[in-house]
Amino acid sequence: LKTLAQAVKLSRFKAVSEQQKIIYMRSGVYFLTEAIELGPTDSNLVITGYKDEQVTISGGKLYHFSGIWKEVVNEMGPLEPGITAVYDTVGAGESSYQVKYYGETNDSMECQTACEKNSSCYAFTWHDNTTGSFSNMCYFRVDGLWVPKSKAGATSGKKLKILAADLSDQNPNIFTSLFINGRRAVRARYPGGNPETMGLYTKPTGYVSSAVKWLPPTPKPPATEIHIAEPQLNNTHFPEFQIGIGGPVAVFDPPESYWGTAHPTGGGGRTYEITTGLVYSPDEEFARRIWKRPETGVVHALQCGHWGGWQFAVDGRDDSKRQITWSWGGFQEARGCARGAEWYVENIFEELDSPGEWYFDDLSETLYFYPND
């Protein structure tokens, strides 16, 4: 049979449902055009790869890029005074697997020219004579990460190379994940980083360490509460069953949670609430750029106590107040909090600046990609 859906349909015609039925799939990637719903009639059905063959069942859509990539940007970005791309990764005159010490140069332009000529250099930082032991030193960023920090006396820049592919004749869907040659690409983001290989305990982390301020939650009506007093579980964090329906947890699916009650107990319990935005520091490097469509962005933030992570669909960015605001999201973690912790933002076109990153413009149905050479 050609498709898994056909095989599942055929398996349902077997007379004895209690007998085990096995669908063997040969090696390859199978793209589903619609969901396959399995129910009681599919009991004892096994779907497995044939022998040791590698099988992938994908809910994605296959796009063809042969011959449609066009180079739209291939240049050095602007010089950025007061920004370092290497910060505390190496000592004066030292190199690492992330950063290479090039040598001393007379100025930032000489450092930039050296980076342009070096195929392994993605970004550079030059230090002026006010930076002590780093004076006149030129460094290359060779790991493809753009994680800028404010630093007096430093000047940085990066290479920009962007390809574009018009997908309009392939009936594209809006998608949030992209695999190229079997490898997951990273949505354009600030700060740069790969969420599959980076986190709070890597260096760099891929997160902004904090916000200047978190905007307050929107007040919600109280939930309808159910309390079951018996049996009592004495000497525990949760002595009785209680649950809140609607109100502060109306965004959940289903709209009910222990954390929706007015007085949850145990583990520093508090009624679920969620911040509505953040104020970012003027020192953040992206503050120098205008986002033409901030509403495409998604802010990822960790809950204040690191109990989980949130994702928020951005409503807008107010440059005068240095605010990023949202009204939807944060239900991915049940406890909530009036503030977040570390955060990053993704799916912003202007942050497409590191190898392996991509951005899909849903208005023009164009995919933009920074190739990882």
CSV table of C-alpha atoms in Angstrom, one decimal:
chain,number,residue,atom,x,y,z
A,1,LEU,CA,0.0,0.0,0.0
A,2,LYS,CA,1.2,3.5,-0.7
A,3,THR,CA,0.1,5.4,2.4
A,4,LEU,CA,-0.2,4.7,6.1
A,5,ALA,CA,-3.9,5.9,6.1
A,6,GLN,CA,-4.7,3.2,3.5
A,7,ALA,CA,-3.0,0.5,5.6
A,8,VAL,CA,-4.9,1.5,8.8
A,9,LYS,CA,-8.2,1.5,6.9
A,10,LEU,CA,-7.5,-2.0,5.6
A,11,SER,CA,-6.6,-3.3,9.0
A,12,ARG,CA,-10.0,-2.4,10.3
A,13,PHE,CA,-11.6,-5.0,8.0
A,14,LYS,CA,-10.0,-7.9,9.9
A,15,ALA,CA,-12.7,-10.1,11.3
A,16,VAL,CA,-11.2,-10.7,14.8
A,17,SER,CA,-10.3,-7.4,16.4
A,18,GLU,CA,-8.6,-9.2,19.4
A,19,GLN,CA,-5.9,-10.6,17.1
A,20,GLN,CA,-2.8,-8.5,16.8
A,21,LYS,CA,-2.5,-6.7,13.5
A,22,ILE,CA,0.9,-5.3,12.3
A,23,ILE,CA,1.6,-2.7,9.7
A,24,TYR,CA,5.2,-2.8,8.6
A,25,MET,CA,6.6,0.4,7.1
A,26,ARG,CA,9.5,0.5,4.8
A,27,SER,CA,12.4,3.0,5.3
A,28,GLY,CA,11.7,6.6,4.4
A,29,VAL,CA,9.8,9.7,5.5
A,30,TYR,CA,6.0,9.5,5.3
A,31,PHE,CA,4.2,12.9,5.2
A,32,LEU,CA,0.6,12.9,6.5
A,33,THR,CA,-1.9,15.0,4.5
A,34,GLU,CA,-4.4,14.6,7.3
A,35,ALA,CA,-4.5,13.2,10.9
A,36,ILE,CA,-4.9,9.5,11.4
A,37,GLU,CA,-7.4,9.0,14.2
A,38,LEU,CA,-7.0,5.7,16.2
A,39,GLY,CA,-9.8,4.5,18.4
A,40,PRO,CA,-11.1,1.3,20.1
A,41,THR,CA,-11.5,-0.5,16.8
A,42,ASP,CA,-7.7,-0.2,16.4
A,43,SER,CA,-6.9,-2.1,19.6
A,44,ASN,CA,-4.1,-4.6,19.1
A,45,LEU,CA,-2.8,-2.7,16.0
A,46,VAL,CA,1.0,-2.3,15.8
A,47,ILE,CA,2.6,0.2,13.5
A,48,THR,CA,6.3,-0.4,13.2
A,49,GLY,CA,9.3,-0.1,10.9
A,50,TYR,CA,10.3,-3.2,8.9
A,51,LYS,CA,13.2,-5.0,10.5
A,52,ASP,CA,15.8,-2.3,11.3
A,53,GLU,CA,14.8,0.2,8.6
A,54,GLN,CA,14.5,3.9,9.7
A,55,VAL,CA,11.0,5.2,9.4
A,56,THR,CA,9.8,8.8,10.1
A,57,ILE,CA,6.1,9.8,10.1
A,58,SER,CA,5.8,13.5,9.7
A,59,GLY,CA,3.0,15.9,10.1
A,60,GLY,CA,5.0,18.5,8.1
A,61,LYS,CA,4.9,19.6,4.5
A,62,LEU,CA,7.6,18.9,2.0
A,63,TYR,CA,8.9,21.9,0.1
A,64,HIS,CA,11.2,21.8,-2.9
A,65,PHE,CA,13.9,24.5,-3.1
A,66,SER,CA,16.0,23.3,-6.1
A,67,GLY,CA,16.6,26.3,-8.4
A,68,ILE,CA,14.5,28.8,-6.4
A,69,TRP,CA,16.9,30.2,-3.9
A,70,LYS,CA,18.0,33.8,-4.6
A,71,GLU,CA,20.6,35.7,-2.7
A,72,VAL,CA,19.2,39.0,-1.4
A,73,VAL,CA,21.9,40.0,1.1
A,74,ASN,CA,25.6,39.4,1.1
A,75,GLU,CA,27.5,42.1,3.0
A,76,MET,CA,29.0,43.2,6.3
A,77,GLY,CA,26.5,44.6,8.6
A,78,PRO,CA,27.0,48.1,10.1
A,79,LEU,CA,29.7,48.8,12.7
A,80,GLU,CA,28.2,48.8,16.2
A,81,PRO,CA,30.2,50.9,18.6
A,82,GLY,CA,29.8,50.0,22.3
A,83,ILE,CA,29.0,46.4,21.5
A,84,THR,CA,31.1,43.2,22.0
A,85,ALA,CA,30.4,39.9,20.4
A,86,VAL,CA,33.0,38.1,22.6
A,87,TYR,CA,32.5,39.6,26.0
A,88,ASP,CA,33.8,37.2,28.7
A,89,THR,CA,34.5,34.1,26.6
A,90,VAL,CA,38.3,34.5,26.4
A,91,GLY,CA,41.1,36.4,28.1
A,92,ALA,CA,43.3,39.0,26.4
A,93,GLY,CA,45.1,37.4,23.5
A,94,GLU,CA,43.5,34.0,23.9
A,95,SER,CA,41.3,31.9,21.6
A,96,SER,CA,38.6,29.2,22.1
A,97,TYR,CA,36.5,27.0,19.9
A,98,GLN,CA,34.0,29.9,19.8
A,99,VAL,CA,36.3,32.9,19.5
A,100,LYS,CA,39.6,33.3,17.6
A,101,TYR,CA,42.2,36.0,18.5
A,102,TYR,CA,43.3,37.5,15.2
A,103,GLY,CA,45.9,40.0,16.5
A,104,GLU,CA,46.3,43.7,17.0
A,105,THR,CA,44.9,46.2,14.4
A,106,ASN,CA,45.0,49.9,14.2
A,107,ASP,CA,41.2,50.4,14.2
A,108,SER,CA,37.9,48.6,13.8
A,109,MET,CA,37.8,48.9,10.0
A,110,GLU,CA,41.1,47.0,9.8
A,111,CYS,CA,39.6,44.3,12.0
A,112,GLN,CA,36.5,44.2,9.9
A,113,THR,CA,38.5,43.9,6.7
A,114,ALA,CA,40.4,40.9,8.2
A,115,CYS,CA,37.1,39.3,9.1
A,116,GLU,CA,35.7,39.8,5.6
A,117,LYS,CA,38.7,38.0,4.1
A,118,ASN,CA,38.5,35.1,6.6
A,119,SER,CA,35.9,32.4,5.6
A,120,SER,CA,35.7,31.1,9.2
A,121,CYS,CA,34.9,34.6,10.7
A,122,TYR,CA,31.2,35.3,11.1
A,123,ALA,CA,31.5,38.3,13.4
A,124,PHE,CA,34.3,40.4,14.9
A,125,THR,CA,35.0,42.7,17.9
A,126,TRP,CA,37.8,45.3,18.1
A,127,HIS,CA,38.9,47.0,21.3
A,128,ASP,CA,40.2,50.5,21.5
A,129,ASN,CA,43.0,51.8,23.8
A,130,THR,CA,40.6,52.3,26.7
A,131,THR,CA,40.0,48.6,27.3
A,132,GLY,CA,43.2,47.8,29.3
A,133,SER,CA,44.8,44.5,28.4
A,134,PHE,CA,42.5,44.1,25.4
A,135,SER,CA,43.7,47.4,23.7
A,136,ASN,CA,43.8,47.2,19.9
A,137,MET,CA,43.0,43.5,19.9
A,138,CYS,CA,40.8,42.0,17.2
A,139,TYR,CA,38.7,38.9,17.7
A,140,PHE,CA,36.7,36.7,15.3
A,141,ARG,CA,33.5,34.9,16.3
A,142,VAL,CA,33.8,31.5,14.5
A,143,ASP,CA,30.9,29.6,16.0
A,144,GLY,CA,28.1,31.5,14.1
A,145,LEU,CA,26.5,32.9,17.2
A,146,TRP,CA,25.6,36.6,17.6
A,147,VAL,CA,25.2,37.2,21.3
A,148,PRO,CA,26.0,40.9,21.7
A,149,LYS,CA,26.6,42.7,24.9
A,150,SER,CA,27.2,46.3,25.8
A,151,LYS,CA,30.9,47.2,26.4
A,152,ALA,CA,32.6,50.6,26.4
A,153,GLY,CA,35.5,50.7,24.0
A,154,ALA,CA,34.4,47.8,21.9
A,155,THR,CA,33.2,47.9,18.3
A,156,SER,CA,31.6,44.9,16.6
A,157,GLY,CA,30.2,43.8,13.3
A,158,LYS,CA,28.9,40.7,11.6
A,159,LYS,CA,28.5,39.2,8.1
A,160,LEU,CA,25.0,39.0,6.7
A,161,LYS,CA,24.1,36.5,4.0
A,162,ILE,CA,20.4,35.9,3.3
A,163,LEU,CA,18.7,33.7,0.7
A,164,ALA,CA,15.1,34.0,-0.3
A,165,ALA,CA,12.7,31.4,-1.8
A,166,ASP,CA,9.3,32.2,-3.2
A,167,LEU,CA,6.9,29.4,-2.0
A,168,SER,CA,3.7,30.9,-3.3
A,169,ASP,CA,3.3,28.2,-6.0
A,170,GLN,CA,3.7,25.4,-3.4
A,171,ASN,CA,0.6,26.4,-1.3
A,172,PRO,CA,2.5,27.0,1.9
A,173,ASN,CA,1.1,26.8,5.3
A,174,ILE,CA,2.2,29.0,8.2
A,175,PHE,CA,4.8,26.9,9.9
A,176,THR,CA,6.8,27.2,13.1
A,177,SER,CA,9.5,24.5,12.5
A,178,LEU,CA,11.7,24.0,9.5
A,179,PHE,CA,14.0,21.1,8.7
A,180,ILE,CA,16.6,21.4,5.9
A,181,ASN,CA,18.3,18.2,4.8
A,182,GLY,CA,17.0,16.5,8.0
A,183,ARG,CA,18.4,19.2,10.3
A,184,ARG,CA,16.3,21.6,12.3
A,185,ALA,CA,16.9,25.2,11.5
A,186,VAL,CA,16.5,28.0,14.0
A,187,ARG,CA,13.8,30.7,13.7
A,188,ALA,CA,15.3,34.2,13.5
A,189,ARG,CA,15.8,35.3,17.1
A,190,TYR,CA,17.5,37.5,19.7
A,191,PRO,CA,19.8,36.7,21.2
A,192,GLY,CA,21.3,34.1,18.9
A,193,GLY,CA,21.2,30.5,20.0
A,194,ASN,CA,20.1,27.0,19.3
A,195,PRO,CA,17.5,25.8,21.8
A,196,GLU,CA,18.4,22.2,21.1
A,197,THR,CA,22.0,22.6,22.3
A,198,MET,CA,21.9,25.7,24.5
A,199,GLY,CA,20.2,26.7,27.8
A,200,LEU,CA,20.7,28.2,31.2
A,201,TYR,CA,23.8,26.1,31.9
A,202,THR,CA,25.7,26.7,28.6
A,203,LYS,CA,27.8,29.6,27.8
A,204,PRO,CA,26.3,31.6,26.1
A,205,THR,CA,22.8,30.7,27.2
A,206,GLY,CA,20.8,32.0,24.3
A,207,TYR,CA,18.7,34.0,26.7
A,208,VAL,CA,18.5,37.7,27.8
A,209,SER,CA,19.4,37.3,31.5
A,210,SER,CA,16.5,39.5,32.7
A,211,ALA,CA,14.0,42.3,31.9
A,212,VAL,CA,14.2,45.7,33.4
A,213,LYS,CA,10.6,45.2,34.5
A,214,TRP,CA,7.7,42.8,33.8
A,215,LEU,CA,4.3,44.4,33.1
A,216,PRO,CA,1.5,43.5,35.5
A,217,PRO,CA,-1.1,40.8,34.9
A,218,THR,CA,-4.6,41.6,33.6
A,219,PRO,CA,-7.1,41.2,36.5
A,220,LYS,CA,-9.3,38.2,36.1
A,221,PRO,CA,-12.6,37.3,37.8
A,222,PRO,CA,-12.5,34.5,40.5
A,223,ALA,CA,-12.9,30.9,39.4
A,224,THR,CA,-15.8,28.7,40.3
A,225,GLU,CA,-14.2,26.5,43.0
A,226,ILE,CA,-14.8,22.9,43.9
A,227,HIS,CA,-13.5,21.6,47.3
A,228,ILE,CA,-13.8,18.0,48.5
A,229,ALA,CA,-13.0,17.8,52.2
A,230,GLU,CA,-12.9,14.1,52.6
A,231,PRO,CA,-10.7,12.2,52.7
A,232,GLN,CA,-8.3,14.6,54.5
A,233,LEU,CA,-4.6,14.0,53.7
A,234,ASN,CA,-3.1,15.4,56.9
A,235,ASN,CA,0.5,16.4,57.1
A,236,THR,CA,0.9,16.9,53.4
A,237,HIS,CA,1.2,19.9,51.1
A,238,PHE,CA,-2.2,19.1,49.6
A,239,PRO,CA,-4.6,18.1,52.4
A,240,GLU,CA,-7.8,18.2,50.3
A,241,PHE,CA,-8.9,18.1,46.7
A,242,GLN,CA,-9.6,21.5,45.2
A,243,ILE,CA,-10.0,22.9,41.7
A,244,GLY,CA,-10.9,26.2,40.1
A,245,ILE,CA,-12.9,26.4,36.8
A,246,GLY,CA,-12.8,29.5,34.6
A,247,GLY,CA,-11.7,32.9,35.9
A,248,PRO,CA,-7.9,33.1,35.9
A,249,VAL,CA,-7.5,29.7,34.2
A,250,ALA,CA,-10.1,30.3,31.5
A,251,VAL,CA,-7.2,30.2,29.0
A,252,PHE,CA,-6.4,26.6,29.8
A,253,ASP,CA,-7.9,23.7,27.8
A,254,PRO,CA,-9.9,22.4,29.6
A,255,PRO,CA,-10.4,25.7,31.6
A,256,GLU,CA,-9.7,24.2,35.0
A,257,SER,CA,-6.7,23.9,37.4
A,258,TYR,CA,-5.7,23.5,41.0
A,259,TRP,CA,-3.8,26.8,40.5
A,260,GLY,CA,-7.1,28.6,39.6
A,261,THR,CA,-8.3,28.5,43.2
A,262,ALA,CA,-8.0,31.5,45.5
A,263,HIS,CA,-5.8,29.8,48.1
A,264,PRO,CA,-3.7,27.0,46.6
A,265,THR,CA,-1.4,25.4,49.1
A,266,GLY,CA,2.0,23.7,48.9
A,267,GLY,CA,5.1,24.6,47.1
A,268,GLY,CA,4.7,28.4,47.5
A,269,GLY,CA,1.2,28.2,45.9
A,270,ARG,CA,-0.4,31.2,44.4
A,271,THR,CA,-3.4,31.7,42.1
A,272,TYR,CA,-2.4,31.6,38.5
A,273,GLU,CA,-1.6,34.9,36.9
A,274,ILE,CA,0.6,35.9,34.0
A,275,THR,CA,2.6,38.9,33.1
A,276,THR,CA,1.5,41.0,30.0
A,277,GLY,CA,4.8,42.2,28.8
A,278,LEU,CA,8.3,43.3,29.6
A,279,VAL,CA,10.5,46.4,29.6
A,280,TYR,CA,13.9,45.8,28.0
A,281,SER,CA,17.2,47.5,28.7
A,282,PRO,CA,18.4,50.2,26.3
A,283,ASP,CA,21.7,48.3,26.3
A,284,GLU,CA,20.1,45.4,24.4
A,285,GLU,CA,21.6,45.4,20.9
A,286,PHE,CA,18.2,45.0,19.2
A,287,ALA,CA,17.1,48.3,20.7
A,288,ARG,CA,19.0,49.9,17.9
A,289,ARG,CA,16.7,48.3,15.2
A,290,ILE,CA,13.1,48.9,14.2
A,291,TRP,CA,11.0,45.8,13.8
A,292,LYS,CA,8.6,46.4,10.9
A,293,ARG,CA,6.2,43.5,12.0
A,294,PRO,CA,6.7,42.9,15.8
A,295,GLU,CA,3.4,41.1,15.8
A,296,THR,CA,5.0,38.1,14.1
A,297,GLY,CA,7.3,37.6,17.2
A,298,VAL,CA,7.1,35.1,19.9
A,299,VAL,CA,8.6,35.7,23.3
A,300,HIS,CA,9.9,32.7,25.2
A,301,ALA,CA,10.3,33.3,28.9
A,302,LEU,CA,11.0,31.1,31.9
A,303,GLN,CA,8.6,31.4,34.9
A,304,CYS,CA,9.9,33.4,37.8
A,305,GLY,CA,10.8,30.3,39.8
A,306,HIS,CA,12.0,28.3,36.8
A,307,TRP,CA,9.1,25.9,37.2
A,308,GLY,CA,8.5,25.9,33.4
A,309,GLY,CA,8.6,28.0,30.3
A,310,TRP,CA,6.1,30.3,28.6
A,311,GLN,CA,5.5,31.4,25.1
A,312,PHE,CA,3.7,34.6,24.2
A,313,ALA,CA,2.4,35.9,20.9
A,314,VAL,CA,3.7,39.5,20.6
A,315,ASP,CA,1.1,42.2,20.2
A,316,GLY,CA,3.6,45.0,19.7
A,317,ARG,CA,6.7,46.8,20.6
A,318,ASP,CA,6.8,50.4,21.9
A,319,ASP,CA,10.2,51.8,21.3
A,320,SER,CA,9.6,55.0,23.3
A,321,LYS,CA,8.8,52.9,26.4
A,322,ARG,CA,11.1,50.0,25.5
A,323,GLN,CA,8.2,47.6,26.0
A,324,ILE,CA,7.2,44.3,24.3
A,325,THR,CA,3.6,43.5,25.1
A,326,TRP,CA,1.3,40.5,24.6
A,327,SER,CA,-2.2,39.3,25.5
A,328,TRP,CA,-2.1,35.6,24.5
A,329,GLY,CA,0.1,32.9,25.9
A,330,GLY,CA,1.7,31.8,29.1
A,331,PHE,CA,-0.6,28.8,29.7
A,332,GLN,CA,2.1,26.3,28.8
A,333,GLU,CA,3.1,26.4,32.5
A,334,ALA,CA,0.3,26.0,35.1
A,335,ARG,CA,1.6,28.0,38.1
A,336,GLY,CA,2.0,31.4,36.5
A,337,CYS,CA,3.7,34.4,38.0
A,338,ALA,CA,3.5,38.2,37.8
A,339,ARG,CA,7.1,38.2,36.4
A,340,GLY,CA,9.3,36.1,34.3
A,341,ALA,CA,13.0,35.3,34.4
A,342,GLU,CA,15.3,34.7,31.4
A,343,TRP,CA,13.8,35.3,28.0
A,344,TYR,CA,14.4,35.5,24.2
A,345,VAL,CA,12.3,36.6,21.2
A,346,GLU,CA,12.0,34.7,17.9
A,347,ASN,CA,10.3,35.0,14.5
A,348,ILE,CA,11.4,38.6,13.9
A,349,PHE,CA,12.8,39.3,10.4
A,350,GLU,CA,15.3,41.9,11.5
A,351,GLU,CA,16.9,39.4,13.8
A,352,LEU,CA,17.7,37.0,10.9
A,353,ASP,CA,21.5,37.5,11.4
A,354,SER,CA,23.1,34.1,12.2
A,355,PRO,CA,23.9,31.0,10.1
A,356,GLY,CA,21.2,28.4,10.3
A,357,GLU,CA,18.4,30.9,11.0
A,358,TRP,CA,15.2,31.3,9.0
A,359,TYR,CA,12.1,33.5,8.7
A,360,PHE,CA,8.9,32.9,6.8
A,361,ASP,CA,7.0,36.0,5.6
A,362,ASP,CA,3.4,34.9,5.5
A,363,LEU,CA,2.3,38.0,3.5
A,364,SER,CA,4.6,37.4,0.6
A,365,GLU,CA,4.9,33.6,1.1
A,366,THR,CA,8.7,33.9,1.0
A,367,LEU,CA,11.1,31.9,3.1
A,368,TYR,CA,14.3,33.7,4.1
A,369,PHE,CA,17.3,31.6,5.2
A,370,TYR,CA,20.9,32.4,6.4
A,371,PRO,CA,22.8,29.4,5.1
A,372,ASN,CA,25.3,27.6,7.4
A,373,ASP,CA,28.3,27.5,5.1
